Short mmCIF file of C-alpha atoms in Angstrom, two decimals:
data_model
loop_
_atom_site.label_atom_id
_atom_site.label_comp_id
_atom_site.label_asym_id
_atom_site.label_seq_id
_atom_site.Cartn_x
_atom_site.Cartn_y
_atom_site.Cartn_z
CA MET A 1438 62.01 80.13 45.10
CA LYS A 1439 62.81 82.06 41.97
CA LEU A 1440 63.27 80.01 38.83
CA LYS A 1441 66.74 80.86 37.58
CA LEU A 1442 67.04 81.11 33.82
CA GLN A 1443 70.57 81.58 32.52
CA VAL A 1444 69.12 83.50 29.65
CA CYS A 1445 70.54 84.58 26.37
CA PHE A 1446 67.89 84.83 23.70
CA ASP A 1447 67.82 83.45 20.20
CA ILE A 1448 64.80 84.32 18.10
CA ILE A 1449 62.93 81.48 16.41
CA GLY A 1450 59.81 82.82 14.76
CA ASP A 1451 58.13 85.07 17.32
CA VAL A 1452 59.20 83.05 20.36
CA ASP A 1453 62.18 83.91 22.53
CA THR A 1454 64.30 80.85 23.16
CA PRO A 1455 66.29 80.98 26.41
CA SER A 1456 69.59 79.10 26.19
CA VAL A 1457 70.36 77.31 29.43
CA GLU A 1458 73.69 75.57 29.65
CA VAL A 1459 72.91 73.09 32.42
CA LYS A 1460 69.33 72.16 31.58
CA ASP A 1461 68.61 68.62 30.41
CA LYS A 1462 66.25 69.25 27.51
CA LEU A 1463 65.76 65.50 26.97
CA LEU A 1464 64.47 65.10 30.55
CA GLY A 1465 66.76 62.27 31.52
CA GLY A 1466 66.16 60.41 28.28
CA LEU A 1467 62.37 60.65 28.46
CA ILE A 1468 62.23 62.55 25.16
CA ALA A 1469 63.94 61.23 22.04
CA SER A 1470 66.56 63.33 20.29
CA GLY A 1471 66.66 64.07 16.60
CA PHE A 1472 63.46 66.02 16.03
CA ASP A 1473 63.46 69.21 13.98
CA GLU A 1474 63.50 71.75 16.80
CA ARG A 1475 61.91 74.56 14.80
CA SER A 1476 58.86 72.50 13.91
CA CYS A 1477 57.97 72.14 17.61
CA ILE A 1478 59.87 74.61 19.75
CA SER A 1479 58.26 73.50 23.01
CA ARG A 1480 59.59 69.93 22.81
CA TYR A 1481 63.11 70.87 23.85
CA GLN A 1482 62.57 74.42 25.14
CA SER A 1483 60.05 73.52 27.84
CA ALA A 1484 62.83 72.32 30.17
CA PHE A 1485 64.13 75.89 30.33
CA TYR A 1486 60.91 77.10 31.96
CA ARG A 1487 60.80 74.46 34.67
CA LYS A 1488 62.83 73.37 37.64
CA GLU A 1489 64.98 70.30 37.18
CA LEU A 1490 62.91 67.16 36.75
CA LEU A 1491 62.44 65.92 40.34
CA TYR A 1492 61.14 62.52 39.32
CA LYS A 1493 63.48 60.91 36.82
CA PRO A 1494 62.11 58.35 34.37
CA SER A 1495 63.16 54.79 35.13
CA PRO A 1496 65.57 53.01 32.77
CA ASN A 1497 62.74 50.57 32.04
CA LEU A 1498 60.41 53.37 30.98
CA ILE A 1499 63.03 54.96 28.74
CA SER A 1500 63.76 51.60 27.10
CA ARG A 1501 60.06 50.89 26.66
CA LEU A 1502 59.46 54.28 25.03
CA ARG A 1503 62.30 53.75 22.56
CA SER A 1504 60.86 50.32 21.72
CA TYR A 1505 57.44 51.83 21.23
CA GLU A 1506 58.84 54.49 18.90
CA ALA A 1507 60.39 51.76 16.79
CA LEU A 1508 57.06 49.91 16.72
CA HIS A 1509 55.21 53.09 15.76
CA LYS A 1510 57.69 53.75 12.97
CA ARG A 1511 57.14 50.23 11.62
CA CYS A 1512 53.36 50.14 12.03
CA GLY A 1513 52.22 53.75 11.86
CA PRO A 1514 49.92 55.29 9.22
CA TYR A 1515 50.55 54.27 5.60
CA THR A 1516 53.37 51.85 6.45
CA GLU A 1517 53.26 48.45 4.79
CA SER A 1518 52.13 46.82 8.04
CA TYR A 1519 49.41 49.42 8.58
CA ASN A 1520 48.07 48.97 5.05
CA ARG A 1521 48.04 45.20 5.45
CA THR A 1522 46.21 45.32 8.80
CA LEU A 1523 43.77 47.86 7.41
CA GLU A 1524 42.58 45.21 4.98
CA LYS A 1525 41.00 43.46 7.95
CA LEU A 1526 38.60 46.38 8.30
CA LYS A 1527 37.92 46.76 4.59
CA THR A 1528 37.04 43.11 4.11
CA GLY A 1529 34.93 42.97 7.27
CA HIS A 1530 36.42 39.76 8.63
CA PRO A 1531 39.74 38.54 10.03
CA LEU A 1532 42.51 37.66 7.61
CA GLU A 1533 45.83 36.03 8.31
CA SER A 1534 47.63 37.35 11.37
CA THR A 1535 49.64 40.55 11.03
CA ASP A 1536 52.53 41.87 13.07
CA CYS A 1537 50.74 45.07 14.13
CA SER A 1538 47.67 45.80 16.22
CA TYR A 1539 46.15 49.14 17.14
CA VAL A 1540 44.15 51.13 19.65
CA VAL A 1541 42.37 54.09 18.06
CA TRP A 1542 41.55 56.94 20.46
CA ILE A 1543 38.40 58.87 19.56
CA SER A 1544 38.57 62.63 20.24
CA PHE A 1545 35.79 63.11 22.78
CA SER A 1546 34.82 65.53 25.57
CA GLY A 1547 36.61 68.68 26.81
CA LEU A 1548 40.31 69.41 26.48
CA GLY A 1549 41.28 68.39 30.02
CA ASN A 1550 39.48 65.06 29.60
CA ARG A 1551 41.08 64.50 26.21
CA ILE A 1552 44.60 65.00 27.57
CA LEU A 1553 44.01 62.60 30.48
CA THR A 1554 42.34 59.93 28.36
CA LEU A 1555 45.00 60.12 25.67
CA ALA A 1556 47.67 59.46 28.28
CA SER A 1557 45.57 56.50 29.50
CA ALA A 1558 45.22 55.11 25.98
CA PHE A 1559 48.96 55.46 25.38
CA LEU A 1560 49.87 53.55 28.53
CA TYR A 1561 47.39 50.82 27.57
CA ALA A 1562 49.05 50.67 24.14
CA LEU A 1563 52.47 50.29 25.79
CA LEU A 1564 51.25 47.46 28.00
CA THR A 1565 49.59 45.56 25.15
CA ASP A 1566 52.15 46.19 22.37
CA ARG A 1567 49.64 48.16 20.32
CA VAL A 1568 50.15 51.23 18.19
CA LEU A 1569 48.21 54.28 19.36
CA LEU A 1570 46.45 56.25 16.63
CA VAL A 1571 44.81 59.56 17.51
CA ASP A 1572 41.60 60.85 16.00
CA PRO A 1573 42.49 64.50 15.22
CA GLY A 1574 38.97 65.71 16.01
CA VAL A 1575 38.51 69.43 15.37
CA ASP A 1576 41.71 70.77 16.91
CA MET A 1577 44.21 68.15 18.13
CA VAL A 1578 46.60 68.91 15.25
CA ASP A 1579 46.33 72.61 16.09
CA LEU A 1580 47.20 72.03 19.76
CA PHE A 1581 49.83 69.28 19.94
CA CYS A 1582 53.03 68.41 18.12
CA GLU A 1583 53.82 64.90 16.99
CA PRO A 1584 55.40 63.02 19.94
CA PHE A 1585 56.93 60.13 17.97
CA PRO A 1586 59.78 60.43 15.46
CA GLU A 1587 59.25 60.10 11.69
CA VAL A 1588 55.69 58.68 11.60
CA SER A 1589 52.53 60.54 12.65
CA TRP A 1590 50.33 59.49 15.54
CA PHE A 1591 47.26 61.04 13.88
CA LEU A 1592 44.72 58.71 12.33
CA PRO A 1593 44.52 59.19 8.53
CA SER A 1594 41.42 60.99 7.28
CA ASP A 1595 40.57 58.02 5.01
CA PHE A 1596 40.33 55.54 7.92
CA PRO A 1597 37.28 53.37 7.06
CA LEU A 1598 35.43 53.78 10.37
CA LYS A 1599 36.10 57.47 10.92
CA ASN A 1600 32.63 58.66 9.90
CA GLU A 1601 31.07 56.30 12.44
CA PHE A 1602 32.99 57.58 15.49
CA ASN A 1603 30.28 60.02 16.62
CA SER A 1604 27.61 57.33 16.46
CA PHE A 1605 29.51 54.67 18.44
CA ASN A 1606 27.76 53.95 21.75
CA GLN A 1607 26.73 51.08 24.02
CA ASN A 1608 24.17 49.90 21.49
CA SER A 1609 26.64 49.60 18.63
CA PRO A 1610 26.91 46.01 17.32
CA HIS A 1611 30.68 46.01 17.86
CA CYS A 1612 30.52 47.43 21.40
CA TYR A 1613 32.34 44.98 23.66
CA GLY A 1614 29.84 45.32 26.51
CA ARG A 1615 26.92 44.59 24.20
CA MET A 1616 28.73 41.60 22.71
CA LEU A 1617 29.16 40.16 26.20
CA LYS A 1618 25.43 40.52 26.85
CA ASN A 1619 24.66 38.48 23.75
CA SER A 1620 23.38 35.09 24.85
CA THR A 1621 25.43 33.34 22.18
CA PHE A 1622 28.60 34.96 23.43
CA THR A 1623 30.07 32.81 26.21
CA ASN A 1624 33.30 33.13 28.16
CA LEU A 1625 34.62 29.94 26.60
CA SER A 1626 33.90 30.72 22.98
CA ARG A 1627 34.17 34.42 22.27
CA SER A 1628 34.63 34.52 18.56
CA MET A 1629 34.75 37.57 16.35
CA SER A 1630 32.63 38.18 13.30
CA SER A 1631 34.81 41.14 12.35
CA SER A 1632 38.24 42.55 13.03
CA PHE A 1633 37.47 45.42 15.40
CA VAL A 1634 35.86 45.99 18.77
CA TYR A 1635 34.49 49.26 20.12
CA LEU A 1636 35.38 49.92 23.79
CA HIS A 1637 32.88 52.16 25.55
CA LEU A 1638 34.69 53.47 28.65
CA VAL A 1639 32.68 56.68 29.02
CA HIS A 1640 31.37 57.63 32.49
CA ASP A 1641 27.95 56.06 31.70
CA TYR A 1642 29.41 52.61 30.94
CA ASP A 1643 27.78 49.55 32.46
CA ASP A 1644 29.02 46.42 34.22
CA GLN A 1645 29.72 44.56 30.97
CA ASP A 1646 31.72 47.47 29.53
CA LYS A 1647 33.78 47.54 32.73
CA LEU A 1648 34.92 43.96 32.19
CA PHE A 1649 37.59 45.58 30.02
CA PHE A 1650 39.52 45.80 33.31
CA CYS A 1651 39.58 42.01 33.80
CA ASP A 1652 42.54 39.90 32.72
CA GLU A 1653 40.32 37.23 31.16
CA ASP A 1654 38.78 39.83 28.87
CA GLN A 1655 42.17 41.32 28.04
CA THR A 1656 43.30 37.88 26.90
CA PHE A 1657 40.47 37.88 24.39
CA LEU A 1658 40.93 41.51 23.31
CA GLN A 1659 44.60 40.85 22.64
CA LYS A 1660 43.52 38.83 19.59
CA VAL A 1661 41.60 41.75 18.04
CA PRO A 1662 43.71 43.83 15.63
CA TRP A 1663 41.68 47.05 15.94
CA LEU A 1664 40.35 48.43 19.23
CA ILE A 1665 38.36 51.65 18.91
CA LEU A 1666 38.29 53.49 22.25
CA LYS A 1667 35.96 56.24 23.47
CA THR A 1668 36.39 57.48 27.02
CA ASP A 1669 36.28 60.56 29.21
CA ASN A 1670 38.00 58.80 32.12
CA TYR A 1671 41.59 58.76 33.34
CA PHE A 1672 41.47 54.98 33.77
CA ILE A 1673 45.13 54.31 34.58
CA PRO A 1674 44.54 53.55 38.30
CA SER A 1675 42.48 50.48 37.37
CA LEU A 1676 45.27 49.20 35.09
CA PHE A 1677 47.41 49.02 38.26
CA LEU A 1678 44.84 46.62 39.77
CA MET A 1679 45.16 44.09 36.94
CA PRO A 1680 47.54 41.20 37.75
CA SER A 1681 48.70 40.81 34.14
CA PHE A 1682 49.99 44.40 34.07
CA GLU A 1683 51.15 44.65 37.66
CA GLN A 1684 54.83 43.71 37.27
CA GLU A 1685 55.47 45.76 34.14
CA LEU A 1686 53.82 48.82 35.62
CA SER A 1687 55.95 48.45 38.73
CA ASP A 1688 59.08 48.26 36.57
CA LEU A 1689 58.07 51.24 34.44
CA PHE A 1690 56.98 53.44 37.35
CA PRO A 1691 58.75 52.60 40.62
CA ARG A 1692 57.19 55.81 41.95
CA LYS A 1693 53.50 55.38 41.23
CA GLU A 1694 52.42 59.01 41.42
CA THR A 1695 54.67 59.97 38.50
CA VAL A 1696 52.67 58.18 35.81
CA PHE A 1697 50.83 61.12 34.29
CA HIS A 1698 53.70 63.50 35.10
CA LEU A 1699 56.13 61.51 32.96
CA LEU A 1700 53.69 60.44 30.23
CA GLY A 1701 52.37 63.99 29.99
CA ARG A 1702 55.84 65.47 29.62
CA TYR A 1703 56.60 62.85 26.96
CA LEU A 1704 53.41 63.14 24.91
CA PHE A 1705 52.05 66.67 25.11
CA HIS A 1706 54.17 69.32 23.43
CA PRO A 1707 52.22 72.49 22.53
CA THR A 1708 52.42 73.60 18.92
CA ASN A 1709 54.36 76.76 18.10
CA PRO A 1710 51.29 79.08 18.17
CA VAL A 1711 50.28 77.76 21.62
CA TRP A 1712 53.87 77.87 22.86
CA GLY A 1713 53.98 81.51 21.81
CA LEU A 1714 50.95 82.23 24.01
CA ILE A 1715 52.63 80.47 26.94
CA THR A 1716 56.09 82.01 26.70
CA ARG A 1717 54.96 85.56 25.96
CA TYR A 1718 52.67 85.56 28.99
CA TYR A 1719 55.24 83.90 31.23
CA GLN A 1720 57.98 86.37 30.36
CA ALA A 1721 55.68 89.39 30.67
CA TYR A 1722 54.03 88.56 34.00
CA LEU A 1723 55.57 85.60 35.82
CA ALA A 1724 59.28 85.24 35.07
CA LYS A 1725 60.61 87.97 37.39
CA ALA A 1726 58.65 86.97 40.50
CA ASP A 1727 60.37 85.28 43.42
CA GLU A 1728 57.48 82.85 43.73
CA ARG A 1729 54.49 81.88 41.61
CA LEU A 1730 51.12 80.73 42.94
CA GLY A 1731 48.53 79.21 40.59
CA ILE A 1732 44.82 79.30 41.43
CA GLN A 1733 42.55 77.26 39.13
CA ILE A 1734 38.86 77.97 39.58
CA ARG A 1735 36.09 75.74 38.23
CA VAL A 1736 32.58 76.47 39.50
CA PHE A 1737 29.84 73.86 39.14
CA ASP A 1738 26.99 76.36 39.54
CA SER A 1739 24.59 76.98 36.67
CA ARG A 1740 23.88 80.54 37.78
CA LYS A 1741 25.95 83.45 36.52
CA GLY A 1742 28.82 84.29 38.89
CA PRO A 1743 31.04 85.36 40.47
CA PHE A 1744 29.85 83.97 43.81
CA GLN A 1745 30.94 85.33 47.18
CA TYR A 1746 31.09 81.86 48.73
CA VAL A 1747 33.60 80.76 46.08
CA LEU A 1748 35.78 83.83 46.68
CA ASP A 1749 35.60 83.27 50.45
CA GLN A 1750 36.74 79.66 50.00
CA ILE A 1751 39.65 80.58 47.74
CA LEU A 1752 40.93 83.25 50.13
CA ALA A 1753 40.45 81.03 53.18
CA CYS A 1754 42.51 78.28 51.55
CA ALA A 1755 45.28 80.62 50.43
CA LEU A 1756 45.51 82.52 53.72
CA LYS A 1757 45.25 79.54 56.09
CA GLY A 1758 47.87 77.68 54.09
CA ASN A 1759 50.18 80.74 54.08
CA LEU A 1760 50.07 80.69 50.31
CA LEU A 1761 49.11 84.38 50.27
CA PRO A 1762 49.96 86.99 52.90
CA LYS A 1763 47.31 88.76 54.93
CA ILE A 1764 46.53 92.40 54.22
CA GLY A 1765 47.04 95.18 56.78
CA LYS A 1766 44.71 97.97 57.89
CA GLU A 1767 47.39 100.65 57.66
CA THR A 1768 47.80 102.56 54.43
CA LEU A 1769 51.54 101.91 54.54
CA ILE A 1770 53.50 99.08 56.09
CA ILE A 1771 57.25 99.48 56.10
CA SER A 1772 59.08 96.21 55.61
CA GLU A 1773 62.54 95.20 54.55
CA SER A 1774 61.01 92.43 52.44
CA GLU A 1775 61.48 92.86 48.73
CA LYS A 1776 59.90 89.54 47.91
CA SER A 1777 57.47 89.45 45.02
CA LYS A 1778 54.79 86.87 44.34
CA ALA A 1779 52.94 86.45 41.07
CA VAL A 1780 49.47 84.91 41.36
CA LEU A 1781 48.13 83.33 38.18
CA MET A 1782 44.37 82.84 38.29
CA THR A 1783 42.40 80.91 35.69
CA SER A 1784 38.63 81.00 35.47
CA LEU A 1785 35.92 81.42 32.89
CA SER A 1786 34.83 84.47 34.92
CA SER A 1787 36.93 87.60 35.56
CA GLY A 1788 35.10 88.38 38.82
CA TYR A 1789 37.34 86.44 41.20
CA PHE A 1790 40.50 87.87 39.65
CA GLU A 1791 39.19 91.42 39.92
CA LYS A 1792 38.28 91.07 43.59
CA VAL A 1793 41.62 89.51 44.60
CA ARG A 1794 43.54 92.02 42.47
CA ASP A 1795 41.75 94.95 44.07
CA MET A 1796 42.29 93.50 47.54
CA TYR A 1797 46.07 93.51 47.11
CA TRP A 1798 46.06 96.85 45.27
CA GLU A 1799 44.01 98.72 47.85
CA HIS A 1800 45.74 97.29 50.94
CA PRO A 1801 49.37 96.54 51.85
CA THR A 1802 50.45 93.08 52.92
CA VAL A 1803 51.53 92.57 56.52
CA THR A 1804 54.74 90.97 55.26
CA GLY A 1805 55.58 93.75 52.86
CA GLU A 1806 55.49 91.31 49.93
CA VAL A 1807 54.53 92.68 46.55
CA ILE A 1808 51.63 90.64 45.14
CA GLY A 1809 50.78 90.71 41.44
CA ILE A 1810 47.48 89.13 40.34
CA TYR A 1811 47.11 88.01 36.73
CA GLN A 1812 44.47 86.27 34.62
CA PRO A 1813 45.25 85.53 30.95
CA SER A 1814 41.65 85.13 29.73
CA HIS A 1815 38.02 85.01 30.83
CA GLU A 1816 35.94 83.27 28.20
CA GLU A 1817 32.75 83.34 30.36
CA TYR A 1818 31.63 79.86 29.25
CA GLN A 1819 33.27 76.73 27.87
CA GLN A 1820 33.57 76.77 24.06
CA THR A 1821 35.03 73.36 23.33
CA GLU A 1822 34.73 73.58 19.55
CA LYS A 1823 36.55 76.91 19.14
CA HIS A 1824 40.23 76.72 18.18
CA MET A 1825 41.40 79.88 19.97
CA HIS A 1826 39.39 78.97 23.07
CA ASN A 1827 41.20 75.63 23.32
CA ARG A 1828 44.56 77.21 22.50
CA LYS A 1829 44.07 79.55 25.44
CA ALA A 1830 42.86 76.68 27.63
CA LEU A 1831 45.97 74.63 26.88
CA ALA A 1832 48.20 77.67 27.42
CA GLU A 1833 46.60 78.30 30.81
CA MET A 1834 46.94 74.67 31.92
CA TYR A 1835 50.59 74.86 30.97
CA LEU A 1836 51.14 78.23 32.70
CA LEU A 1837 49.57 76.84 35.89
CA SER A 1838 52.00 73.92 35.67
CA LEU A 1839 54.89 76.41 35.74
CA THR A 1840 53.92 77.76 39.17
CA ASP A 1841 55.58 76.78 42.45
CA VAL A 1842 52.40 76.16 44.42
CA LEU A 1843 48.95 75.34 43.09
CA ILE A 1844 45.35 75.58 44.30
CA THR A 1845 42.86 73.59 42.20
CA SER A 1846 39.13 72.94 42.15
CA SER A 1847 37.53 69.60 42.98
CA TRP A 1848 36.53 67.36 40.07
CA SER A 1849 38.35 69.53 37.53
CA THR A 1850 40.38 67.76 34.85
CA PHE A 1851 41.82 71.19 33.92
CA GLY A 1852 43.47 71.26 37.34
CA TYR A 1853 44.55 67.62 37.13
CA VAL A 1854 46.46 68.33 33.90
CA ALA A 1855 48.20 71.37 35.39
CA GLN A 1856 49.30 69.57 38.57
CA GLY A 1857 50.48 66.52 36.64
CA LEU A 1858 52.54 68.39 34.07
CA GLY A 1859 54.07 70.52 36.82
CA GLY A 1860 54.77 67.67 39.22
CA LEU A 1861 52.78 69.52 41.90
CA LYS A 1862 50.73 68.27 44.84
CA PRO A 1863 48.04 70.94 44.85
CA TRP A 1864 45.80 72.29 47.55
CA ILE A 1865 42.38 71.03 46.45
CA LEU A 1866 39.33 73.18 47.14
CA TYR A 1867 36.53 71.04 48.55
CA LYS A 1868 33.38 71.04 46.46
CA PRO A 1869 30.94 73.54 48.03
CA GLU A 1870 27.54 72.34 49.20
CA ASN A 1871 24.42 74.51 49.49
CA GLN A 1872 26.30 77.54 48.12
CA THR A 1873 28.42 77.75 51.27
CA ALA A 1874 32.20 77.84 51.60
CA PRO A 1875 33.34 74.55 53.19
CA ASP A 1876 35.29 74.52 56.45
CA PRO A 1877 38.07 73.52 56.12
CA PRO A 1878 38.22 75.10 52.66
CA CYS A 1879 40.81 72.80 51.13
CA ARG A 1880 43.32 70.04 51.75
CA ARG A 1881 46.70 69.06 50.35
CA ALA A 1882 46.59 66.33 47.72
CA MET A 1883 48.06 62.91 48.50
CA SER A 1884 49.78 62.84 45.13
CA MET A 1885 50.05 64.76 41.87
CA GLU A 1886 48.11 62.08 39.98
CA PRO A 1887 44.68 62.77 38.43
CA CYS A 1888 41.53 61.08 39.74
CA PHE A 1889 39.69 58.30 37.90
CA HIS A 1890 36.14 59.57 38.30
CA ALA A 1891 34.17 56.45 37.35
CA PRO A 1892 36.15 53.31 38.25
CA PRO A 1893 34.76 49.77 38.35
CA PHE A 1894 34.07 48.19 41.73
CA TYR A 1895 34.38 44.54 40.77
CA ASP A 1896 36.47 41.53 41.67
CA CYS A 1897 37.15 39.76 38.36
CA LYS A 1898 38.13 36.45 39.98
CA ALA A 1899 35.34 36.27 42.57
CA LYS A 1900 32.91 37.86 40.10
CA LYS A 1901 31.36 40.12 42.73
CA GLY A 1902 31.45 43.74 43.83
CA ILE A 1903 34.40 44.99 45.85
CA ASP A 1904 35.88 48.29 47.03
CA THR A 1905 38.78 48.74 44.60
CA GLY A 1906 40.12 51.66 46.65
CA VAL A 1907 41.42 49.43 49.45
CA LEU A 1908 43.00 46.52 47.57
CA VAL A 1909 46.56 47.83 47.30
CA PRO A 1910 48.42 50.64 49.10
CA HIS A 1911 49.11 52.60 45.92
CA VAL A 1912 45.49 52.90 44.68
CA ARG A 1913 43.28 54.95 46.99
CA HIS A 1914 40.10 56.95 46.90
CA CYS A 1915 40.49 60.54 45.72
CA GLU A 1916 40.46 63.57 48.01
CA ASP A 1917 37.88 65.40 45.91
CA MET A 1918 35.66 62.48 44.90
CA SER A 1919 35.14 59.76 47.50
CA TRP A 1920 34.29 57.04 44.96
CA GLY A 1921 37.13 57.90 42.56
CA LEU A 1922 40.54 56.24 42.44
CA LYS A 1923 44.02 57.72 42.22
CA LEU A 1924 47.60 56.52 42.37
CA VAL A 1925 49.70 57.39 45.41
CA ASP A 1926 53.03 56.28 46.84
CA GLY A 1927 53.48 54.34 50.04
CA GLU A 1928 54.79 57.34 51.94
CA SER A 1929 51.96 59.63 50.77
CA GLU A 1930 49.71 61.12 53.39
CA SER A 1931 46.42 59.37 53.98
#
């Protein structure tokens, strides 16, 4: 279905701004009004490039976000409350209680992981009445606008612990898991010798680190004014398994699979330079098509590609699912169809794009459809520390989210971000084994939620191992990773 833009263009900088009379640029109240629109064009303009929001935010979520914004304004960087709580770190021991507490997110891992973990940290902050502060890392300021009014979410450069972030690990004295292993540290008398705790929720975390997901441990952590968090996991599914959060999460998200979709649309607004990359490409190659198909390719093969088995799998998925039309043997097929389809492919390699492009250039489709194949960039290998590389990566995630149908690769957080922002249930390519295209090549996702790749399998009350993917109907094992967890809705396919 063609995305109808009632377009009349105003020029702001170098970005065309389509004016759409009926579009709800505040997304049903999800986004606050009152921001300077020119400072972050994408915040209000993004609605013009998408279909109407299918999954409306609940009144409870909207109310909770407005309350959080007020809290952030009162407790954010350099406010009186922030300065007072900061004294707890500078003195090295707890002082009198303050009215603000914080979770500090450390910039860590690739861009897809960072987006997913930042959404996780924000939801945890909502549930625990904490203020989220974001380590800018090397490029977060370059990529994302401020999501909260008036006060920044970025951690000040003079934060006392900032120089220690890279060295924090499971052996750090303030690591929660290590503190629990200490023989003098019992469940009944967990006392703090300082005012912060480091939470190690990276994929290599151990059983003690994972106790973060137990209510008893949350009761203790609630007393700590500064939590420093490092993770490369989308850990939200396990928050839904915690009794203390269960009711509020149900109120905030009556439809469970919308969690990242709504939080992502609320938090992640590309900066003007990135938005320029997105809108210029969209208008040039995608806007006029009747339908848009996104194909996100991530290959976990250390050899230099492209690989025929990967191409075979992609085409088998697209053709069997009727996502792409078959090609004909004749040099000319006469059809009354004037339908056009734009195919957006993203990959570090250009090889797959070139082969699919040539296939639809050299042969007609049996349906008579006109197929355009496009790939914005091919960086050859991941360059996490390069600003333009990550600008392009964010632009491509966002462009994929603007498609109508999506094919993604197993285990790829890049694909998870695209499907979540777009509200899409993708076709997921099974992970190949022995360099052979799987049969079947792909399956439809149960929900648009990302997968938690390294969840705990532990019953906090019984204090024993348990399969956390079968405890409740709305937390199941992932399609692309059998031990992972993801949120689904009751009516989702099994």
